[in-house]
PDB file of C-alpha atoms in Angstrom:
ATOM      1  CA  MET A1422     106.028  95.355  88.359  1.00  0.00           C
ATOM      2  CA  SER A1423     109.036  93.220  87.369  1.00  0.00           C
ATOM      3  CA  PHE A1424     112.789  94.075  87.751  1.00  0.00           C
ATOM      4  CA  GLU A1425     114.985  95.245  85.063  1.00  0.00           C
ATOM      5  CA  SER A1426     116.212  91.714  84.527  1.00  0.00           C
ATOM      6  CA  PRO A1427     115.260  88.363  85.990  1.00  0.00           C
ATOM      7  CA  LEU A1428     116.519  88.060  89.339  1.00  0.00           C
ATOM      8  CA  LYS A1429     119.188  85.530  90.367  1.00  0.00           C
ATOM      9  CA  PRO A1430     119.955  84.187  93.798  1.00  0.00           C
ATOM     10  CA  ALA A1431     123.222  84.511  95.702  1.00  0.00           C
ATOM     11  CA  THR A1432     124.410  84.237  99.454  1.00  0.00           C
ATOM     12  CA  LEU A1433     125.144  87.252 101.365  1.00  0.00           C
ATOM     13  CA  VAL A1434     128.527  87.301 102.863  1.00  0.00           C
ATOM     14  CA  LYS A1435     128.499  91.077 104.132  1.00  0.00           C
ATOM     15  CA  ARG A1436     127.277  94.576 103.496  1.00  0.00           C
ATOM     16  CA  TYR A1437     129.764  97.293 103.859  1.00  0.00           C
ATOM     17  CA  LYS A1438     130.258 100.903 103.061  1.00  0.00           C
ATOM     18  CA  ARG A1439     126.468 101.489 102.811  1.00  0.00           C
ATOM     19  CA  PHE A1440     126.312 100.840  99.039  1.00  0.00           C
ATOM     20  CA  LEU A1441     128.241  97.607  98.609  1.00  0.00           C
ATOM     21  CA  ALA A1442     127.831  93.799  99.528  1.00  0.00           C
ATOM     22  CA  ASP A1443     129.886  90.967  98.960  1.00  0.00           C
ATOM     23  CA  VAL A1444     127.965  87.823  97.896  1.00  0.00           C
ATOM     24  CA  ILE A1445     128.650  84.136  96.628  1.00  0.00           C
ATOM     25  CA  LEU A1446     127.092  83.482  93.305  1.00  0.00           C
ATOM     26  CA  GLU A1447     125.588  80.097  92.384  1.00  0.00           C
ATOM     27  CA  ASP A1448     128.759  78.967  90.784  1.00  0.00           C
ATOM     28  CA  GLY A1449     130.652  79.531  93.977  1.00  0.00           C
ATOM     29  CA  SER A1450     132.563  82.634  93.011  1.00  0.00           C
ATOM     30  CA  GLU A1451     132.557  85.678  95.106  1.00  0.00           C
ATOM     31  CA  THR A1452     131.725  89.141  93.905  1.00  0.00           C
ATOM     32  CA  THR A1453     130.725  92.710  94.854  1.00  0.00           C
ATOM     33  CA  ILE A1454     127.176  93.996  94.154  1.00  0.00           C
ATOM     34  CA  TYR A1455     125.554  97.358  94.586  1.00  0.00           C
ATOM     35  CA  CYS A1456     123.127  98.101  97.435  1.00  0.00           C
ATOM     36  CA  ALA A1457     120.640 101.038  96.782  1.00  0.00           C
ATOM     37  CA  ASN A1458     119.860 101.521 100.460  1.00  0.00           C
ATOM     38  CA  THR A1459     121.311 104.196 102.848  1.00  0.00           C
ATOM     39  CA  GLY A1460     119.649 102.787 105.682  1.00  0.00           C
ATOM     40  CA  ALA A1461     120.539 100.628 108.861  1.00  0.00           C
ATOM     41  CA  MET A1462     118.953  97.558 107.069  1.00  0.00           C
ATOM     42  CA  THR A1463     118.381  95.931 110.603  1.00  0.00           C
ATOM     43  CA  GLY A1464     117.633  92.344 110.101  1.00  0.00           C
ATOM     44  CA  CYS A1465     117.776  92.556 106.357  1.00  0.00           C
ATOM     45  CA  ALA A1466     121.374  91.972 105.846  1.00  0.00           C
ATOM     46  CA  GLU A1467     122.445  88.927 107.852  1.00  0.00           C
ATOM     47  CA  PRO A1468     125.278  86.880 106.643  1.00  0.00           C
ATOM     48  CA  GLY A1469     124.025  83.857 105.006  1.00  0.00           C
ATOM     49  CA  ASN A1470     120.829  85.331 103.794  1.00  0.00           C
ATOM     50  CA  THR A1471     119.702  84.746 100.184  1.00  0.00           C
ATOM     51  CA  VAL A1472     120.145  87.767  98.177  1.00  0.00           C
ATOM     52  CA  TRP A1473     118.180  88.233  94.851  1.00  0.00           C
ATOM     53  CA  TYR A1474     120.048  90.515  92.411  1.00  0.00           C
ATOM     54  CA  SER A1475     119.366  92.053  88.930  1.00  0.00           C
ATOM     55  CA  GLN A1476     121.813  92.830  86.224  1.00  0.00           C
ATOM     56  CA  SER A1477     122.205  96.293  84.804  1.00  0.00           C
ATOM     57  CA  SER A1478     122.389  96.670  80.934  1.00  0.00           C
ATOM     58  CA  ASN A1479     124.298  99.850  81.456  1.00  0.00           C
ATOM     59  CA  PRO A1480     127.969  99.459  80.416  1.00  0.00           C
ATOM     60  CA  LYS A1481     129.076 102.608  82.400  1.00  0.00           C
ATOM     61  CA  ARG A1482     128.238 101.121  85.772  1.00  0.00           C
ATOM     62  CA  LYS A1483     131.125 100.222  87.947  1.00  0.00           C
ATOM     63  CA  TYR A1484     129.033  97.299  89.542  1.00  0.00           C
ATOM     64  CA  SER A1485     126.606  95.908  87.151  1.00  0.00           C
ATOM     65  CA  LEU A1486     124.820  93.689  89.618  1.00  0.00           C
ATOM     66  CA  SER A1487     122.307  95.263  92.183  1.00  0.00           C
ATOM     67  CA  TRP A1488     120.890  93.936  95.338  1.00  0.00           C
ATOM     68  CA  GLU A1489     116.853  93.834  95.048  1.00  0.00           C
ATOM     69  CA  LEU A1490     115.450  91.460  97.612  1.00  0.00           C
ATOM     70  CA  SER A1491     116.566  89.406 100.755  1.00  0.00           C
ATOM     71  CA  GLN A1492     115.096  86.148 101.953  1.00  0.00           C
ATOM     72  CA  THR A1493     115.910  85.680 105.451  1.00  0.00           C
ATOM     73  CA  LYS A1494     116.377  82.428 107.305  1.00  0.00           C
ATOM     74  CA  GLN A1495     112.923  82.858 108.774  1.00  0.00           C
ATOM     75  CA  SER A1496     111.601  82.799 105.141  1.00  0.00           C
ATOM     76  CA  ASP A1497     110.807  86.397 104.996  1.00  0.00           C
ATOM     77  CA  THR A1498     111.202  88.296 101.804  1.00  0.00           C
ATOM     78  CA  ILE A1499     112.314  92.088 102.152  1.00  0.00           C
ATOM     79  CA  CYS A1500     112.980  94.551  99.271  1.00  0.00           C
ATOM     80  CA  VAL A1501     116.092  96.284 100.152  1.00  0.00           C
ATOM     81  CA  ASN A1502     116.103  98.674  97.073  1.00  0.00           C
ATOM     82  CA  THR A1503     114.525 101.633  98.636  1.00  0.00           C
ATOM     83  CA  ALA A1504     113.997 103.210  94.950  1.00  0.00           C
ATOM     84  CA  LYS A1505     111.421 100.676  94.319  1.00  0.00           C
ATOM     85  CA  ALA A1506     108.853 101.803  96.802  1.00  0.00           C
ATOM     86  CA  ASN A1507     108.322 105.130  94.915  1.00  0.00           C
ATOM     87  CA  GLU A1508     108.115 103.116  91.495  1.00  0.00           C
ATOM     88  CA  TRP A1509     105.469 100.868  93.181  1.00  0.00           C
ATOM     89  CA  VAL A1510     103.561 103.732  94.762  1.00  0.00           C
ATOM     90  CA  GLU A1511     103.439 105.564  91.438  1.00  0.00           C
ATOM     91  CA  GLN A1512     102.078 102.493  89.645  1.00  0.00           C
ATOM     92  CA  ALA A1513      99.451 102.102  92.482  1.00  0.00           C
ATOM     93  CA  LEU A1514      98.557 105.791  92.137  1.00  0.00           C
ATOM     94  CA  GLU A1515      98.176 105.620  88.350  1.00  0.00           C
ATOM     95  CA  GLN A1516      96.110 102.710  88.510  1.00  0.00           C
ATOM     96  CA  ASN A1517      93.836 104.153  91.357  1.00  0.00           C
ATOM     97  CA  LEU A1518      94.712 101.059  93.551  1.00  0.00           C
ATOM     98  CA  ILE A1519      95.138 103.340  96.705  1.00  0.00           C
ATOM     99  CA  SER A1520      91.550 103.975  97.270  1.00  0.00           C
ATOM    100  CA  GLU A1521      92.239 106.991  99.700  1.00  0.00           C
ATOM    101  CA  LEU A1522      94.250 108.592  96.996  1.00  0.00           C
ATOM    102  CA  SER A1523      92.237 107.805  93.805  1.00  0.00           C
ATOM    103  CA  GLY A1524      90.444 110.076  91.421  1.00  0.00           C
ATOM    104  CA  TYR A1525      92.969 112.827  90.801  1.00  0.00           C
ATOM    105  CA  ALA A1526      93.440 114.282  87.409  1.00  0.00           C
ATOM    106  CA  GLN A1527      97.289 114.843  87.365  1.00  0.00           C
ATOM    107  CA  LEU A1528     100.337 113.371  89.190  1.00  0.00           C
ATOM    108  CA  ARG A1529     103.646 115.004  89.418  1.00  0.00           C
ATOM    109  CA  ARG A1530     107.026 113.716  91.040  1.00  0.00           C
ATOM    110  CA  GLU A1531     109.668 115.529  93.240  1.00  0.00           C
ATOM    111  CA  VAL A1532     107.908 118.839  93.203  1.00  0.00           C
ATOM    112  CA  LYS A1533     109.586 121.513  95.318  1.00  0.00           C
ATOM    113  CA  TYR A1534     107.546 122.551  98.324  1.00  0.00           C
ATOM    114  CA  GLY A1535     107.803 123.814 101.950  1.00  0.00           C
ATOM    115  CA  SER A1536     109.849 126.463 103.776  1.00  0.00           C
ATOM    116  CA  GLU A1537     112.864 123.774 104.352  1.00  0.00           C
ATOM    117  CA  ASN A1538     113.692 123.378 100.818  1.00  0.00           C
ATOM    118  CA  SER A1539     112.143 119.863 100.392  1.00  0.00           C
ATOM    119  CA  ARG A1540     110.899 117.907  97.332  1.00  0.00           C
ATOM    120  CA  ILE A1541     107.518 115.745  97.795  1.00  0.00           C
ATOM    121  CA  ASP A1542     107.469 112.353  96.269  1.00  0.00           C
ATOM    122  CA  PHE A1543     104.099 112.955  94.695  1.00  0.00           C
ATOM    123  CA  LEU A1544     101.705 115.807  94.374  1.00  0.00           C
ATOM    124  CA  LEU A1545      98.021 114.800  93.241  1.00  0.00           C
ATOM    125  CA  GLU A1546      96.327 117.739  91.794  1.00  0.00           C
ATOM    126  CA  ASP A1547      92.618 118.110  90.352  1.00  0.00           C
ATOM    127  CA  PRO A1548      90.793 121.292  89.517  1.00  0.00           C
ATOM    128  CA  LYS A1549      87.878 120.069  91.790  1.00  0.00           C
ATOM    129  CA  ARG A1550      89.880 119.115  94.753  1.00  0.00           C
ATOM    130  CA  GLU A1551      92.811 120.521  97.140  1.00  0.00           C
ATOM    131  CA  LYS A1552      96.278 119.648  96.116  1.00  0.00           C
ATOM    132  CA  CYS A1553      97.454 116.403  97.839  1.00  0.00           C
ATOM    133  CA  TYR A1554     101.141 116.027  98.873  1.00  0.00           C
ATOM    134  CA  ILE A1555     102.334 112.555  99.549  1.00  0.00           C
ATOM    135  CA  GLU A1556     105.528 111.688 101.311  1.00  0.00           C
ATOM    136  CA  VAL A1557     106.622 107.972 100.778  1.00  0.00           C
ATOM    137  CA  LYS A1558     108.622 105.983 103.318  1.00  0.00           C
ATOM    138  CA  SER A1559     109.975 102.341 103.062  1.00  0.00           C
ATOM    139  CA  CYS A1560     109.360 100.207 106.162  1.00  0.00           C
ATOM    140  CA  THR A1561     111.507  97.113 106.501  1.00  0.00           C
ATOM    141  CA  LEU A1562     112.270  96.957 110.186  1.00  0.00           C
ATOM    142  CA  LEU A1563     110.636  94.040 111.958  1.00  0.00           C
ATOM    143  CA  GLN A1564     110.885  93.608 115.784  1.00  0.00           C
ATOM    144  CA  GLU A1565     108.946  91.327 117.975  1.00  0.00           C
ATOM    145  CA  GLY A1566     106.095  90.693 115.306  1.00  0.00           C
ATOM    146  CA  LYS A1567     105.754  94.738 114.689  1.00  0.00           C
ATOM    147  CA  GLY A1568     106.905  96.975 111.925  1.00  0.00           C
ATOM    148  CA  TYR A1569     108.659  99.986 112.684  1.00  0.00           C
ATOM    149  CA  PHE A1570     109.895 103.248 111.001  1.00  0.00           C
ATOM    150  CA  PRO A1571     112.687 104.512 110.981  1.00  0.00           C
ATOM    151  CA  ASP A1572     115.391 101.943 111.428  1.00  0.00           C
ATOM    152  CA  ALA A1573     117.801 104.677 112.692  1.00  0.00           C
ATOM    153  CA  VAL A1574     117.456 108.416 113.663  1.00  0.00           C
ATOM    154  CA  SER A1575     116.152 110.034 110.659  1.00  0.00           C
ATOM    155  CA  THR A1576     116.449 114.004 110.515  1.00  0.00           C
ATOM    156  CA  ARG A1577     115.509 113.864 106.918  1.00  0.00           C
ATOM    157  CA  GLY A1578     112.171 112.079 107.928  1.00  0.00           C
ATOM    158  CA  GLN A1579     111.603 114.595 110.659  1.00  0.00           C
ATOM    159  CA  LYS A1580     111.977 117.378 108.154  1.00  0.00           C
ATOM    160  CA  HIS A1581     109.483 115.756 105.967  1.00  0.00           C
ATOM    161  CA  LEU A1582     106.980 115.511 108.834  1.00  0.00           C
ATOM    162  CA  ARG A1583     107.304 119.168 109.327  1.00  0.00           C
ATOM    163  CA  GLU A1584     106.804 119.934 105.832  1.00  0.00           C
ATOM    164  CA  LEU A1585     103.701 117.843 105.674  1.00  0.00           C
ATOM    165  CA  ILE A1586     102.401 119.763 108.571  1.00  0.00           C
ATOM    166  CA  GLU A1587     102.756 123.092 106.885  1.00  0.00           C
ATOM    167  CA  MET A1588     101.099 121.878 103.824  1.00  0.00           C
ATOM    168  CA  LYS A1589      98.064 120.869 105.788  1.00  0.00           C
ATOM    169  CA  GLN A1590      97.980 124.314 107.669  1.00  0.00           C
ATOM    170  CA  GLN A1591      97.859 125.972 104.269  1.00  0.00           C
ATOM    171  CA  GLY A1592      94.771 123.951 103.389  1.00  0.00           C
ATOM    172  CA  HIS A1593      96.133 120.967 101.369  1.00  0.00           C
ATOM    173  CA  ARG A1594      95.838 117.387 102.003  1.00  0.00           C
ATOM    174  CA  ALA A1595      99.070 115.949 103.426  1.00  0.00           C
ATOM    175  CA  VAL A1596      99.884 112.129 103.408  1.00  0.00           C
ATOM    176  CA  LEU A1597     102.623 110.077 104.875  1.00  0.00           C
ATOM    177  CA  LEU A1598     102.478 106.674 103.080  1.00  0.00           C
ATOM    178  CA  PHE A1599     104.403 103.807 104.511  1.00  0.00           C
ATOM    179  CA  ALA A1600     105.306 101.258 101.766  1.00  0.00           C
ATOM    180  CA  VAL A1601     105.869  97.953 103.634  1.00  0.00           C
ATOM    181  CA  LEU A1602     108.466  95.989 101.895  1.00  0.00           C
ATOM    182  CA  HIS A1603     108.801  93.129 104.221  1.00  0.00           C
ATOM    183  CA  SER A1604     106.553  90.080 104.083  1.00  0.00           C
ATOM    184  CA  GLY A1605     106.704  89.574 107.811  1.00  0.00           C
ATOM    185  CA  ILE A1606     105.219  92.972 108.685  1.00  0.00           C
ATOM    186  CA  ASN A1607     101.379  93.434 108.849  1.00  0.00           C
ATOM    187  CA  ASN A1608     101.268  96.771 110.849  1.00  0.00           C
ATOM    188  CA  VAL A1609     103.480 100.047 111.149  1.00  0.00           C
ATOM    189  CA  GLN A1610     104.255 102.263 114.038  1.00  0.00           C
ATOM    190  CA  ALA A1611     106.703 104.878 114.876  1.00  0.00           C
ATOM    191  CA  ALA A1612     110.082 103.681 116.285  1.00  0.00           C
ATOM    192  CA  ALA A1613     110.129 105.680 119.381  1.00  0.00           C
ATOM    193  CA  HIS A1614     112.901 103.464 120.877  1.00  0.00           C
ATOM    194  CA  ILE A1615     115.143 104.337 117.937  1.00  0.00           C
ATOM    195  CA  ASP A1616     114.059 108.078 117.024  1.00  0.00           C
ATOM    196  CA  PRO A1617     111.933 109.510 119.743  1.00  0.00           C
ATOM    197  CA  ALA A1618     111.749 112.922 117.956  1.00  0.00           C
ATOM    198  CA  TYR A1619     110.341 111.295 114.841  1.00  0.00           C
ATOM    199  CA  ALA A1620     107.617 109.572 116.930  1.00  0.00           C
ATOM    200  CA  GLU A1621     106.632 112.825 118.640  1.00  0.00           C
ATOM    201  CA  LEU A1622     106.419 114.709 115.295  1.00  0.00           C
ATOM    202  CA  LEU A1623     104.359 111.748 113.801  1.00  0.00           C
ATOM    203  CA  THR A1624     102.024 112.250 116.864  1.00  0.00           C
ATOM    204  CA  LEU A1625     101.823 115.837 116.220  1.00  0.00           C
ATOM    205  CA  ALA A1626     101.303 115.579 112.234  1.00  0.00           C
ATOM    206  CA  LYS A1627      98.223 113.403 112.820  1.00  0.00           C
ATOM    207  CA  GLN A1628      97.047 115.704 115.454  1.00  0.00           C
ATOM    208  CA  GLN A1629      97.190 118.384 112.673  1.00  0.00           C
ATOM    209  CA  GLY A1630      95.347 116.383 110.098  1.00  0.00           C
ATOM    210  CA  VAL A1631      98.312 114.763 108.273  1.00  0.00           C
ATOM    211  CA  GLU A1632      97.001 111.461 106.875  1.00  0.00           C
ATOM    212  CA  VAL A1633      99.104 108.346 107.713  1.00  0.00           C
ATOM    213  CA  LEU A1634      98.681 105.232 105.385  1.00  0.00           C
ATOM    214  CA  ALA A1635     100.365 101.999 105.041  1.00  0.00           C
ATOM    215  CA  TYR A1636     100.160  99.545 102.003  1.00  0.00           C
ATOM    216  CA  LYS A1637     101.981  96.293 101.959  1.00  0.00           C
ATOM    217  CA  ALA A1638     103.795  94.896  98.871  1.00  0.00           C
ATOM    218  CA  LYS A1639     103.618  91.543  97.470  1.00  0.00           C
ATOM    219  CA  LEU A1640     107.178  90.547  97.082  1.00  0.00           C
ATOM    220  CA  SER A1641     108.756  87.741  95.021  1.00  0.00           C
ATOM    221  CA  PRO A1642     111.722  87.338  92.661  1.00  0.00           C
ATOM    222  CA  GLU A1643     109.245  87.217  89.676  1.00  0.00           C
ATOM    223  CA  GLN A1644     107.127  90.312  90.421  1.00  0.00           C
ATOM    224  CA  CYS A1645     106.369  92.997  93.219  1.00  0.00           C
ATOM    225  CA  SER A1646     103.763  95.423  93.556  1.00  0.00           C
ATOM    226  CA  LEU A1647     101.835  97.262  96.359  1.00  0.00           C
ATOM    227  CA  ASP A1648      98.751  94.832  97.401  1.00  0.00           C
ATOM    228  CA  HIS A1649      96.843  95.957 100.414  1.00  0.00           C
ATOM    229  CA  ALA A1650      96.461  98.423 103.265  1.00  0.00           C
ATOM    230  CA  VAL A1651      97.755  97.495 106.904  1.00  0.00           C
ATOM    231  CA  PRO A1652      97.186  99.280 110.197  1.00  0.00           C
ATOM    232  CA  VAL A1653      99.275 102.210 111.347  1.00  0.00           C
ATOM    233  CA  TYR A1654      99.367 102.275 115.287  1.00  0.00           C
TER     234      TYR A1654
END
């Protein structure tokens, strides 16, 4: 799946206010671009990194340029636009590229569910099978050769695990799907050193029958898509 416009490179000066970043364009000028990522972005936003950005055709946007990919000094490529994870997962589900989740008749997005007033990323339905609730999480934190989630304490992520457990207890399939958006990550595990409550809940969820999958994206400025499964430890 390609981006809204051909990506162009810039050099990161700094990220700030969560949604903004200053970059130096190829012509040497400095400008501010939008960053669609509310996370800590640890290791993904180091000054001097190459930023790949798209340009929106929407004239109403205050910042027309959007930060899509980072390229680190270690030559790793990272998708920092977390909205892309759901786009690529949806594409993979529609094309039956995720073998564990293939063969359903209908796919719905953002369906209300659970006792904590959540919305599931994807609900797969088929008259011959139980419903399948899928929560997608982006994994971009690489430390000592290992991929971790989350990169900061995530009360929202904890809530989603409780909701998935509830769906499983009601007799449905419940799936946590990590979209690995970092070329250097080849396995995923809970970041117990960052959010021990999340790690405990993930262990409980697996014990309760929640399925935990991870699929790694193939990333380039030209085209990105989910490519293959990687282990979850």
